[in-house]
Each structure stands twice: as C-alpha cells, then as structure tokens.
Short mmCIF file of C-alpha atoms in Angstrom, two decimals:
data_model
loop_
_atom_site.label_atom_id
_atom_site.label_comp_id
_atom_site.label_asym_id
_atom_site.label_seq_id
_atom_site.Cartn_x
_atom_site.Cartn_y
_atom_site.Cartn_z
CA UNK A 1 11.86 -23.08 11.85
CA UNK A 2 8.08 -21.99 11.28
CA UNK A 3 6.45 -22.28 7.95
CA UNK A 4 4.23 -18.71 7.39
CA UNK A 5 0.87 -18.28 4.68
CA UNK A 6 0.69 -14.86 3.25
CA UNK A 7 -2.18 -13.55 1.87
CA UNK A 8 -2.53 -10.21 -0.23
CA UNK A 9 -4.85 -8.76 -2.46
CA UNK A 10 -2.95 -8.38 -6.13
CA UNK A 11 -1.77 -4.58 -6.13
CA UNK A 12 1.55 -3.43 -6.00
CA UNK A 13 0.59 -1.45 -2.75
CA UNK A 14 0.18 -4.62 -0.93
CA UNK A 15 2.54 -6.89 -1.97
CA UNK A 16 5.40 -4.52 -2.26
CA UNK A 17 5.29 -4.27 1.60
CA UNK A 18 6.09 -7.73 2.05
CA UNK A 19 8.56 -8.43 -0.05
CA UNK A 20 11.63 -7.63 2.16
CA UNK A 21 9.70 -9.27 5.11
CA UNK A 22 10.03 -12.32 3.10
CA UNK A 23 13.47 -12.22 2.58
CA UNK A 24 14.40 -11.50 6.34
CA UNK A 25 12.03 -14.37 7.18
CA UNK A 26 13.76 -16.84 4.74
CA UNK A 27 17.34 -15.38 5.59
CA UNK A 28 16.01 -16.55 9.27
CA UNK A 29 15.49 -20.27 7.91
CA UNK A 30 11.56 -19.73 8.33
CA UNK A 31 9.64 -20.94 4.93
CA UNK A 32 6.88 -18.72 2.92
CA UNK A 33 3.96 -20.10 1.12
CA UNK A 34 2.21 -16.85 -0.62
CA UNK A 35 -1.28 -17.74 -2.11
CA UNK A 36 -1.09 -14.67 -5.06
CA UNK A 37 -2.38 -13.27 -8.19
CA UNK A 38 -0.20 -14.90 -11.21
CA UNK A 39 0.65 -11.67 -11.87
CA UNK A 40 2.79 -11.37 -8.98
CA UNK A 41 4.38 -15.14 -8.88
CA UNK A 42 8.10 -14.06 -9.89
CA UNK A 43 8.61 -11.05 -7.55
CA UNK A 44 7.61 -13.35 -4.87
CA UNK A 45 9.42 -16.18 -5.90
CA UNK A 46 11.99 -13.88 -6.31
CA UNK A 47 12.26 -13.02 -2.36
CA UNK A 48 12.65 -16.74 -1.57
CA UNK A 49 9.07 -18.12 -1.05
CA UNK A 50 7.14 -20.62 -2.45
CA UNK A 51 3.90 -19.86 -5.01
CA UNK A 52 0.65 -21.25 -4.53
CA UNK A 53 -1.06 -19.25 -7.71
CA UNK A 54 -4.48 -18.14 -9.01
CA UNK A 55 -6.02 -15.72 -11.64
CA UNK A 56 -7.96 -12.79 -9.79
CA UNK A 57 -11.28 -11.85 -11.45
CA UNK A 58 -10.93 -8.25 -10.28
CA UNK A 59 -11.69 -5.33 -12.12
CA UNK A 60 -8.91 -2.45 -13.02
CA UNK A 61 -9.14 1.20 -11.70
CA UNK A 62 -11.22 3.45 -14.43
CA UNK A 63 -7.96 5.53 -16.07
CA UNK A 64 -9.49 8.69 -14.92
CA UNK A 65 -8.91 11.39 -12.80
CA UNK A 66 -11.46 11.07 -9.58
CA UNK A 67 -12.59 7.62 -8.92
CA UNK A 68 -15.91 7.46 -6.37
CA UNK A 69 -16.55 4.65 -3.86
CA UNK A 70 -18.43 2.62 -6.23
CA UNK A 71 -15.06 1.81 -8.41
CA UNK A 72 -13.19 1.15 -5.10
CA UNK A 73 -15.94 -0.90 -3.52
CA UNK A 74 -16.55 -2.96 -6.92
CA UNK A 75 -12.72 -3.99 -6.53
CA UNK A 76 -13.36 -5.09 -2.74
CA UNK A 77 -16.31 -6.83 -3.40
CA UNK A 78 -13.73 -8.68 -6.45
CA UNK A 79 -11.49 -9.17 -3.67
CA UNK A 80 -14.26 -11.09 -1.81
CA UNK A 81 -15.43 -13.03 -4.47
CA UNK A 82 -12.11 -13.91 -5.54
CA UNK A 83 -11.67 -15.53 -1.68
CA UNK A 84 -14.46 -16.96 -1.45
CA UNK A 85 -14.60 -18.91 -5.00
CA UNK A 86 -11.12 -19.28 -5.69
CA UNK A 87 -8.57 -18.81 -3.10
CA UNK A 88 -9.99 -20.57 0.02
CA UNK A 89 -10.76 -24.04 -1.96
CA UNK A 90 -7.55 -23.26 -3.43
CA UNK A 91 -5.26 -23.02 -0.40
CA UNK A 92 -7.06 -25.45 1.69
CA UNK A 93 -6.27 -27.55 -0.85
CA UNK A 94 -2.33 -26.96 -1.71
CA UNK A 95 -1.35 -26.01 2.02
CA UNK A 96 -3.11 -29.52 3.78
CA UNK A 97 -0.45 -31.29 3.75
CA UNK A 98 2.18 -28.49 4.66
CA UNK A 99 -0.24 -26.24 7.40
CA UNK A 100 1.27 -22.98 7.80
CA UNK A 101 2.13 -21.65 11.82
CA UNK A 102 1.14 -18.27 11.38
CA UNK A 103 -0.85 -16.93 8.44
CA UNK A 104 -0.66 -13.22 7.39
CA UNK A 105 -3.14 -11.40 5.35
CA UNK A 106 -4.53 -7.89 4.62
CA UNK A 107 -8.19 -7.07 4.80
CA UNK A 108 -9.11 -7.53 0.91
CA UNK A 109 -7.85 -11.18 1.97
CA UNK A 110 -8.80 -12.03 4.90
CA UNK A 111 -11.92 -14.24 3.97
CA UNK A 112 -9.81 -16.76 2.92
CA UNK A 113 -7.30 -16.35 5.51
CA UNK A 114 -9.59 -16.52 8.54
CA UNK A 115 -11.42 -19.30 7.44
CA UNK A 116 -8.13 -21.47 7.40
CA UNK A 117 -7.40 -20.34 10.32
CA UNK A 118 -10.81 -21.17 12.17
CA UNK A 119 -10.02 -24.75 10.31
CA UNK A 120 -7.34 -25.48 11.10
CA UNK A 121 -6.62 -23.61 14.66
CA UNK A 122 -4.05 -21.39 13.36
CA UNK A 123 -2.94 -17.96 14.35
CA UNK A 124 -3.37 -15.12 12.16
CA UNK A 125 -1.60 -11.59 11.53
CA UNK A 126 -3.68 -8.65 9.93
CA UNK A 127 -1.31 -6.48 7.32
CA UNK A 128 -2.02 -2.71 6.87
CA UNK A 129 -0.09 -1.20 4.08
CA UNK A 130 -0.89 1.99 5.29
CA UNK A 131 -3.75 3.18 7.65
CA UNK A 132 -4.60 0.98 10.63
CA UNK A 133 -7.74 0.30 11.87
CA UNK A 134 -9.41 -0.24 16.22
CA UNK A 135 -12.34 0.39 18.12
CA UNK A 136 -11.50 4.00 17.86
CA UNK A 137 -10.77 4.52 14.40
CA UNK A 138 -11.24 3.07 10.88
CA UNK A 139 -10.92 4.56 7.64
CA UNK A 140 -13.94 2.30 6.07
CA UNK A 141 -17.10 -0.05 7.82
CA UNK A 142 -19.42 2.40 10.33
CA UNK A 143 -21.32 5.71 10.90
CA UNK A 144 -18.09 6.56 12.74
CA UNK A 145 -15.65 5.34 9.40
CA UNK A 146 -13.30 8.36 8.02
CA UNK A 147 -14.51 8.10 4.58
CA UNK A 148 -18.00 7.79 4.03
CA UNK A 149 -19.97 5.67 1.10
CA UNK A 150 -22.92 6.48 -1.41
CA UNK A 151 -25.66 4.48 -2.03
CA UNK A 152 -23.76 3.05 -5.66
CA UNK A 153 -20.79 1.84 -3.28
CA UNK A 154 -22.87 0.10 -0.87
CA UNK A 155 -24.48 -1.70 -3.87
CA UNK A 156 -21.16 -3.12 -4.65
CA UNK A 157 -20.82 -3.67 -0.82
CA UNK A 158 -23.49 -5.32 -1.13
CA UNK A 159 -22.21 -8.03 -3.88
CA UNK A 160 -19.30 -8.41 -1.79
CA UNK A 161 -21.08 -9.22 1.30
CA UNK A 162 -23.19 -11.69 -0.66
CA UNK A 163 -20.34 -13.59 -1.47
CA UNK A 164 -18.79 -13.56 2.04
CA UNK A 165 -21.81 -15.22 3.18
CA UNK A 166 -22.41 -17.72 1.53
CA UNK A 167 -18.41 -19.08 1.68
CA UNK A 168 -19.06 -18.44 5.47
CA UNK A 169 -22.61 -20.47 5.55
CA UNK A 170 -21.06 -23.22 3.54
CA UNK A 171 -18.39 -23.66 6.19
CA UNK A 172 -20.11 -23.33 9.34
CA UNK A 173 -20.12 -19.82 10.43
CA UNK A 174 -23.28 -17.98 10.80
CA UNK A 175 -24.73 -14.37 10.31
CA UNK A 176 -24.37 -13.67 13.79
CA UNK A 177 -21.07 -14.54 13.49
CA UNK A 178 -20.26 -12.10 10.92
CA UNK A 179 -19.63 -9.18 12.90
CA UNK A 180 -16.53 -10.67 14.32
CA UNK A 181 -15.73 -13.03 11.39
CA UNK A 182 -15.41 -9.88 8.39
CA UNK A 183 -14.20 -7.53 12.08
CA UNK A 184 -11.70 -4.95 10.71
CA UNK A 185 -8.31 -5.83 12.48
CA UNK A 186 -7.32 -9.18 14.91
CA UNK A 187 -5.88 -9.81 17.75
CA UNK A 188 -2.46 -9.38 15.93
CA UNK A 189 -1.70 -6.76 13.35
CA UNK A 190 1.24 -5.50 11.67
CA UNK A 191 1.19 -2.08 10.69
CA UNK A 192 3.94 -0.57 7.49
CA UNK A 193 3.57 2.65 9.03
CA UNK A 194 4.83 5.00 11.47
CA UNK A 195 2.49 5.66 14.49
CA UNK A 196 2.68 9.09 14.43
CA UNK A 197 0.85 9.19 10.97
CA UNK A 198 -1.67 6.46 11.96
CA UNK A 199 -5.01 9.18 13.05
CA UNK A 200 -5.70 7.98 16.79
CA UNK A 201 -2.21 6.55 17.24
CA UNK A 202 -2.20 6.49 20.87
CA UNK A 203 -5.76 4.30 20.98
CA UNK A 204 -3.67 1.49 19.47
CA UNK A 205 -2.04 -0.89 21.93
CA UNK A 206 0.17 -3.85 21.72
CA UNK A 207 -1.72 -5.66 19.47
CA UNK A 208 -0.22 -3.44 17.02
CA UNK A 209 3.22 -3.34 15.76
CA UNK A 210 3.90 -0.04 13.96
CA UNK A 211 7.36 -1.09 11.92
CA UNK A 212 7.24 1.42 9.44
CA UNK A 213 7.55 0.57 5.87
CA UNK A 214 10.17 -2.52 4.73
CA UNK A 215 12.75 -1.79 2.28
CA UNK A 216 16.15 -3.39 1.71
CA UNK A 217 19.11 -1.69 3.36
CA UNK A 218 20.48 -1.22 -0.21
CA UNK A 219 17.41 -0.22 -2.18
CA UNK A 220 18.67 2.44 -4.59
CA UNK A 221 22.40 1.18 -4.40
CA UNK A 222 22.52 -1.65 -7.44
CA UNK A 223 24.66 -1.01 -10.38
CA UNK A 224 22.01 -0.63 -12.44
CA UNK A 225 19.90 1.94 -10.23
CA UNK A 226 18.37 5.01 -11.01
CA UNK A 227 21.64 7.66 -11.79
CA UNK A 228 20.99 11.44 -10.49
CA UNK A 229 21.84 14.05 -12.64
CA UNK A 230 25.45 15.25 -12.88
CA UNK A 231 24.84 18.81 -12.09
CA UNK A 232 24.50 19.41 -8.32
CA UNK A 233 22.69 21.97 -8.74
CA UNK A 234 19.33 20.48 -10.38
CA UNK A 235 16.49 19.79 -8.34
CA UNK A 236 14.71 16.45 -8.89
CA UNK A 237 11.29 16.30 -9.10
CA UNK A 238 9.43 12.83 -9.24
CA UNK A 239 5.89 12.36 -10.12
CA UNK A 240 3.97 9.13 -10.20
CA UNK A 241 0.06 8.21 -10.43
CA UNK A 242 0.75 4.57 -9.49
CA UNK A 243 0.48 1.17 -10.40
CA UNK A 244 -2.82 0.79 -11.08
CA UNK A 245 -4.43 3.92 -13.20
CA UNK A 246 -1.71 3.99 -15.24
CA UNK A 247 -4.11 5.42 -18.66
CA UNK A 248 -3.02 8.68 -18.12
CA UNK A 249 -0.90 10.02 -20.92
CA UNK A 250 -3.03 13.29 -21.23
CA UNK A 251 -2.05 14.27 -17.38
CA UNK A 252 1.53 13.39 -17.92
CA UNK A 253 1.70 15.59 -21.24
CA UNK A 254 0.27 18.64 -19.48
CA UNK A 255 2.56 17.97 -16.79
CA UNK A 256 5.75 18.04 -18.66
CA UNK A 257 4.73 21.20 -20.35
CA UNK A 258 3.94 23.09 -16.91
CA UNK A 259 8.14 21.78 -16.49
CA UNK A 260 9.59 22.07 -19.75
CA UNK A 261 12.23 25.08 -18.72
CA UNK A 262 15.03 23.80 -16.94
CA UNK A 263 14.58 24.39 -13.16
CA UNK A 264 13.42 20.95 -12.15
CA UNK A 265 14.93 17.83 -13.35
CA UNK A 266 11.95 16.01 -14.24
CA UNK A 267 11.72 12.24 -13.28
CA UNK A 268 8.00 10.42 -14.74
CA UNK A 269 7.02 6.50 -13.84
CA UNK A 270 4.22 6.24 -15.56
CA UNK A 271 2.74 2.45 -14.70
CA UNK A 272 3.59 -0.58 -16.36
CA UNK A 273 2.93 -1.24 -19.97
CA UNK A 274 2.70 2.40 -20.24
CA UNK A 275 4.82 3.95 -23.24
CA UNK A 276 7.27 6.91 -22.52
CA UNK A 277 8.54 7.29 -25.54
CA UNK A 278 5.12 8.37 -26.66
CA UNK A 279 5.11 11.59 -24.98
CA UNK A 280 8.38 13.20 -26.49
CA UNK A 281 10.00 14.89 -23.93
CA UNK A 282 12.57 17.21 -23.59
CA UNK A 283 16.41 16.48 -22.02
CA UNK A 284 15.23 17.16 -18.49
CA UNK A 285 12.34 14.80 -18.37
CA UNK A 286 12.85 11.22 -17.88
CA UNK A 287 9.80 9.06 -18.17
CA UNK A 288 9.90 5.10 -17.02
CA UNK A 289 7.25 2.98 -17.55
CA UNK A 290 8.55 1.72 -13.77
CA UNK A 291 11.13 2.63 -11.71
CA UNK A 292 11.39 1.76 -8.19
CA UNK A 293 11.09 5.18 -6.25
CA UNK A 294 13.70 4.61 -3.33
CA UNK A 295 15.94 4.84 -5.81
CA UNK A 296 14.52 8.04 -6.60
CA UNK A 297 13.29 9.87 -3.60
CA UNK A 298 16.99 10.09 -1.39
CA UNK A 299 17.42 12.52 -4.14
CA UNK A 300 14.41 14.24 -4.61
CA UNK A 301 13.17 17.37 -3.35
CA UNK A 302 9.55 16.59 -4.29
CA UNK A 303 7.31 13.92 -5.21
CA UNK A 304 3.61 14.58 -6.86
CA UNK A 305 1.84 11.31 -6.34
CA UNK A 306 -1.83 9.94 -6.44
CA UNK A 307 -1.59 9.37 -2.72
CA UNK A 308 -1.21 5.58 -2.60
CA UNK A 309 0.19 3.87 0.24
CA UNK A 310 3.48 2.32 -2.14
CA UNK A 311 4.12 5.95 -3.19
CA UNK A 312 3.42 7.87 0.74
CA UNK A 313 5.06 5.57 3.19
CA UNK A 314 8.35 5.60 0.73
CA UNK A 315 8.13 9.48 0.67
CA UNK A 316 7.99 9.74 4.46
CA UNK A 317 10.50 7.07 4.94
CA UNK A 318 12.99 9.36 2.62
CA UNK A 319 11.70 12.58 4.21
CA UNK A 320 10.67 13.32 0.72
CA UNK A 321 7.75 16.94 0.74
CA UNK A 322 4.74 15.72 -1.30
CA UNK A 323 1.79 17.29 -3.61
CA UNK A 324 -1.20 14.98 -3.52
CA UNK A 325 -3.39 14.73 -6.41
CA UNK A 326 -5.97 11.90 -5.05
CA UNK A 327 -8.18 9.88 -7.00
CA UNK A 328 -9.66 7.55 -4.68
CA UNK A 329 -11.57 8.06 -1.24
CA UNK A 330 -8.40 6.34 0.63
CA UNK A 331 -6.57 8.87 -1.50
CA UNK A 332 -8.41 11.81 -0.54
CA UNK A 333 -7.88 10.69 3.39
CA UNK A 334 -4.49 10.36 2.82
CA UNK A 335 -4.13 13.74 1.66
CA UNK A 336 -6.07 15.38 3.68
CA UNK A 337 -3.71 13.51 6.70
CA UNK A 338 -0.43 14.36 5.03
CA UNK A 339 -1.60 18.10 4.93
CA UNK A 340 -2.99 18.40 8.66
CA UNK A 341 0.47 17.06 9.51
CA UNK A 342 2.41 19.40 7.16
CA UNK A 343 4.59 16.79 5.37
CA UNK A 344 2.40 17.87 2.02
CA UNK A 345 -0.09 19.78 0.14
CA UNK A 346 -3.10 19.28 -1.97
CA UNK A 347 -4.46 19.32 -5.37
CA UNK A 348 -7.68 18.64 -6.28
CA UNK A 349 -8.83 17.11 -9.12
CA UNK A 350 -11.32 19.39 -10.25
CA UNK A 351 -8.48 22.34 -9.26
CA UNK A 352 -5.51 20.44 -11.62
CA UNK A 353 -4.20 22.58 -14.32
CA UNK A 354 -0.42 22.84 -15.28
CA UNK A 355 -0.43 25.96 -13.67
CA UNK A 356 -1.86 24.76 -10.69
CA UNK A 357 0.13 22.28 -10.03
CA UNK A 358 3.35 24.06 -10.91
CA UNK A 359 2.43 26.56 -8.23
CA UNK A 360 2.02 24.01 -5.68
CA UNK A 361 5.66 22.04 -6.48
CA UNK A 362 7.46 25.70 -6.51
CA UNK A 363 6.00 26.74 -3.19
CA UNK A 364 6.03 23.31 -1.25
CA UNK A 365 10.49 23.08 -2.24
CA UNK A 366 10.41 26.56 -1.12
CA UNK A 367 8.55 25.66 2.60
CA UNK A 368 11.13 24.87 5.11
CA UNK A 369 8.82 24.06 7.80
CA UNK A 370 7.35 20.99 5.68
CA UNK A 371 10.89 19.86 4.70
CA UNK A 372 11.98 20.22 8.57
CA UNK A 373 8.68 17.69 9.14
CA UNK A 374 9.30 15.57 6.41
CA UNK A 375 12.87 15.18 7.92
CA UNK A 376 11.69 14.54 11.37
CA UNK A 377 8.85 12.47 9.97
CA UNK A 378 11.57 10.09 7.94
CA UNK A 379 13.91 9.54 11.18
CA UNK A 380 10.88 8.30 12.91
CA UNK A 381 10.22 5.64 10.03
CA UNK A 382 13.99 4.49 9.46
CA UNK A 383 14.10 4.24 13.48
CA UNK A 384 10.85 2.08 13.27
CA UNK A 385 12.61 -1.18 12.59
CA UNK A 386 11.18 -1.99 8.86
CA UNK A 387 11.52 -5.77 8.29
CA UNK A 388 14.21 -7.15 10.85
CA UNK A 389 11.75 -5.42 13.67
CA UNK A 390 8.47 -7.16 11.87
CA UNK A 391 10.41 -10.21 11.76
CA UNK A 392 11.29 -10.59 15.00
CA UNK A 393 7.27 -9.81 16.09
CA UNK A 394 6.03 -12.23 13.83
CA UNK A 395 8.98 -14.82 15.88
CA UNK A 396 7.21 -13.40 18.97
CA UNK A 397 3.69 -13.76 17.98
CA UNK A 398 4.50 -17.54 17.00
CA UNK A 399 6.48 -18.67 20.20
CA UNK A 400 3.11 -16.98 22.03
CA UNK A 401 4.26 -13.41 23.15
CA UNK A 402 3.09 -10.07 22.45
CA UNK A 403 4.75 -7.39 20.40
CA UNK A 404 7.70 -5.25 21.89
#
C-alpha cells in the first residue's frame, strides 16, 4: 500500500474536506502523514493518520462584517511564510526517512509541497475546497482573475511573494521559474465540488476530478446527533458565519430578534469558543458554539451562511436554499455564483438589517424554483462519488493513470 503527504492550510474549510478521504484511504490499507497546524492534530489523528505538527504564525479574520483583500491576502501571505520558514524544513525533515508516494496539498500550501516534490521526484495532487482554477478561469492571480485586488492587498501580496522567493532561491529554483513553480493548479487536481458549479466547467479536462464534497455515509446519524424538533410542522432554519469570524455576537442578537415569533425553528453555530448562553434566547432558538451542519441541513429548509466553502458545498450536497451574507472577496464570488445559478440569494453587508434579512429567508422557503435547483443541484453532488470516488483517483494517479 502507498504512503500519501497532505498538506492544508489550518482552517476548518480545508481540512474538513479531507477528513473522510483519510479514512477511506486508511480503510484501503494506504498510510497518511498530514503536516498541520497543532490546532488540528486530534481531528486528524482522529481519521487514522499520522501527525507531523507545527504552530502557524497566521493572523485571524478581523470579527467584522466586510473584510477587503488586504485581510485575506495578509492571511495568504501567512500561509507563505509559514511554508517557507516552518513547514518545508519541517517535513523534509520528519518525512526523509518515510518519503510519501503522492503528496496532496491546497494552494495556501503548496510552497512546501512542491518543493518536496521537485526534491524528491514525487507526484503531487492540488486540493480545491471549493472553486477550481485553469487556463480559462481563476478566481485570484491575473488581469483575467474573478475577483480583483487593491493596491493594500497587493502589498500583502507582496510580503508573501517575498517569502516564496527566497525559500525558492535557497533551494535552487529561480525567478524565471516562478511562473510555473507558485502556477495555480498541477497536472493533477482534485476538486470537492460539483462541476456544474465550478464557472467554466466544461474548460476543465481530465486533469480534474470533480468528486463533490466528502462526508461519511452516516454523518448526522450518531446517537448523539443534532435532534429535529418534535413538531412536524416547524421549519428549521440554520444560520452560521463560520469558523473563523466567529466575534459576532451583535449580528447573532439582531438575528434572533428578526426570529423571535415562532414560525422558524431557529438553529445558531456560532464558532468555537463562542458563548451561546450569552445571548439569551428564546425556546425556538438553539445556539451551539459548533455543531456539525450535515446533521443539520437534511432537515433544514434554509441556511444563512457567510458563504464559505465548509458551509456551501454541504448546503448543495443536502439541496439545502441559501441566503449569503459574504464577508470576504471569495465570499462575495461565491454569492454572486450561487445566485446566477438560483440555488440562493444575497445580502449585502451594507444592506443587513433584521428586517432585511428576514425578508430574504421568508421569500427564498417560499421560491419553489430555487428549492427544485437546490434539489437537482444536491443529486448531482451525492452522485459525484465524494471520498470512495477521490480515493480510487488518487489509486489511479499513483499506479500512473489519469482520472475516470
């Protein structure tokens, strides 16, 4: 059996997607080695693989309600630093006796990644949580890119860069080299989406593997899990801001009073270390500091969400309607995509009142043309082939052919 190097940048959003990859690949008698954020040691450990462990120097998201380029590009250029300094010396140095067949990364990692690889002559597997990039499309990097950056973001581009170049000097590759060295996908990429969300999806050919997103066949079924309420006739209502801006107390407050009569069951994660009892809510508001949402969503008849790639590929997988309220520039593109394809709507930051957003839950429930998408939309990702399909690629990739 192979032996397989993961990679990921430490957000939920990114590791979450590989976690029941890992299990399918140890279940298969293949071995994991994940170099991670300490952070994130025992959920990994927890599917089976092995730990190689470091402490990421990156920043956390601003709680606030818009973030610009400049907060997401100061976390990328962390993300390059933190390769660069840390994780490359570090994995050269734990994995050299035990070389991996096939390392996996996602883009925030892939300095580190593709420098083993180049040393050591090993294959490697881009991850996209969410959006893919080719030649024909990519959501960041060009005057073509989806989502555009100001001058503060390229200054923080900038520091990132910096970094990248000088790990890549000190090991042998030049500046001309860069373009394909830092390139935005490889050869081989493995995509936890469907294609018919990725923009461009036809312009992507078998070097990518659209599998959809990877959850368990059980998720939602333990005998602890998230418990529906007993009437049948109350309609669930989840709302999450993710994992990572999780300073939000004031939005959460206003949000439970635009809900406090009875129509909606009201179901709040608010981010870890978060406080719910601090909000004082009435009967038909829950708030969790976490919950996992697939336990949620199968029951759910809407989902408000920050947009993040966790929170939108388990909506669509479910075939659960959504109402956006982004934060980010990634975000924003994901909204806007979710709304050209009718699985969603929109709410602006600068538009977000109780009222507002009230209005936008009531009407989306009440659009049967959205939940007749959603429903299409979530029999394309369960039919996608989640992590037994990956699993059998990434077998593919390592015995030398391409993806089916």
């Amino acid at each position: 059996m192979s032996h397989l190097a993961i990679f990921v940048v430490p957000g939920y959003g990114h590791v979450g997607p590989t976690i029941e990859l890992t299990r399918e690949l140890v279940g298969r008698g293949h071995r994991v080695t994940y170099v991670i954020d300490e952070g994130y040691a025992d959920v990994v450990a927890e599917a089976g693989a092995r730990t190689v462990t470091y402490r990421s120097i990156r920043g956390q998201l601003p709680g606030q309600k818009s973030l610009e380029g400049a907060h997401m590009a100061s976390l990328f250029a962390d993300f390059i630093q933190d390769g660069a300094e840390t994780v490359l010396p570090l994995a050269e140095s734990a994995l050299a006796d035990d070389r991996p067949d096939l390392i996996l990364y996602d883009f925030g990692s892939f300095p580190s990644a593709r420098m083993l690889s180049r040393k050591w002559s090993v294959p490697t597997v881009q991850l996209f949580p969410q959006i893919a990039s080719n030649e024909h499309f990519s959501l960041f990097g060009g005057p073509d890119a989806a989502i555009q950056t100001d001058e503060s973001a390229m200054a923080e581009f900038g520091r990132g860069y910096a970094a990248l170049l000088a790990m890549a000097n000190a090991n042998g590759v030049t500046e001309a080299d860069m373009p394909v060295f830092a390139a935005g996908f490889d050869e081989r990429n493995l995509v936890f989406l469907t294609r018919a969300f990725q923009p461009k999806g036809e312009t992507f050919d078998e070097r990518f593997a659209f599998v959809g997103p990877c959850f368990a066949a059980d998720a939602g079924k333990a005998d602890d899990a998230w418990q529906p309420p007993s009437s049948s006739d109350a309609k669930v209502l989840l709302a999450s801001m993710g994992t990572e801006s999780n300073e939000q107390a004031e939005f959460f407050r206003s949000f439970s009073d635009s809900f406090k009569d009875d129509e909606w069951h009201v179901v709040m994660t608010l981010g870890k270390g978060a406080d719910p009892a601090a909000l004082g809510l009435a009967d038909h508001i829950e708030a969790h500091s976490f919950l996992p949402h697939p336990q949620v969503l199968p029951h759910a008849s809407v989902l408000v969400t920050h947009g993040g790639p966790g929170s939108v590929t388990e909506a669509l997988h479910y075939g659960t309607p959504m109402v956006v309220v982004p934060q980010t520039p990634e975000t924003r593109f994901n909204a806007q995509r979710l709304t050209e394809l009718g699985l969603g709507t929109t709410v602006l930051p600068e538009d977000l009142t109780g009222d507002t957003l009230r209005a936008a839950v009531d009407k989306l429930a009440a659009d049967t043309q959205v939940r007749e998408n959603v429903a299409r939309v979530g029999q394309e990702s369960r039919e996608a082939g989640g992590a037994v399909r990956a699993a059998d690629v990434l077998e593919g990739w390592i015995a030398g052919s391409p993806a089916k």
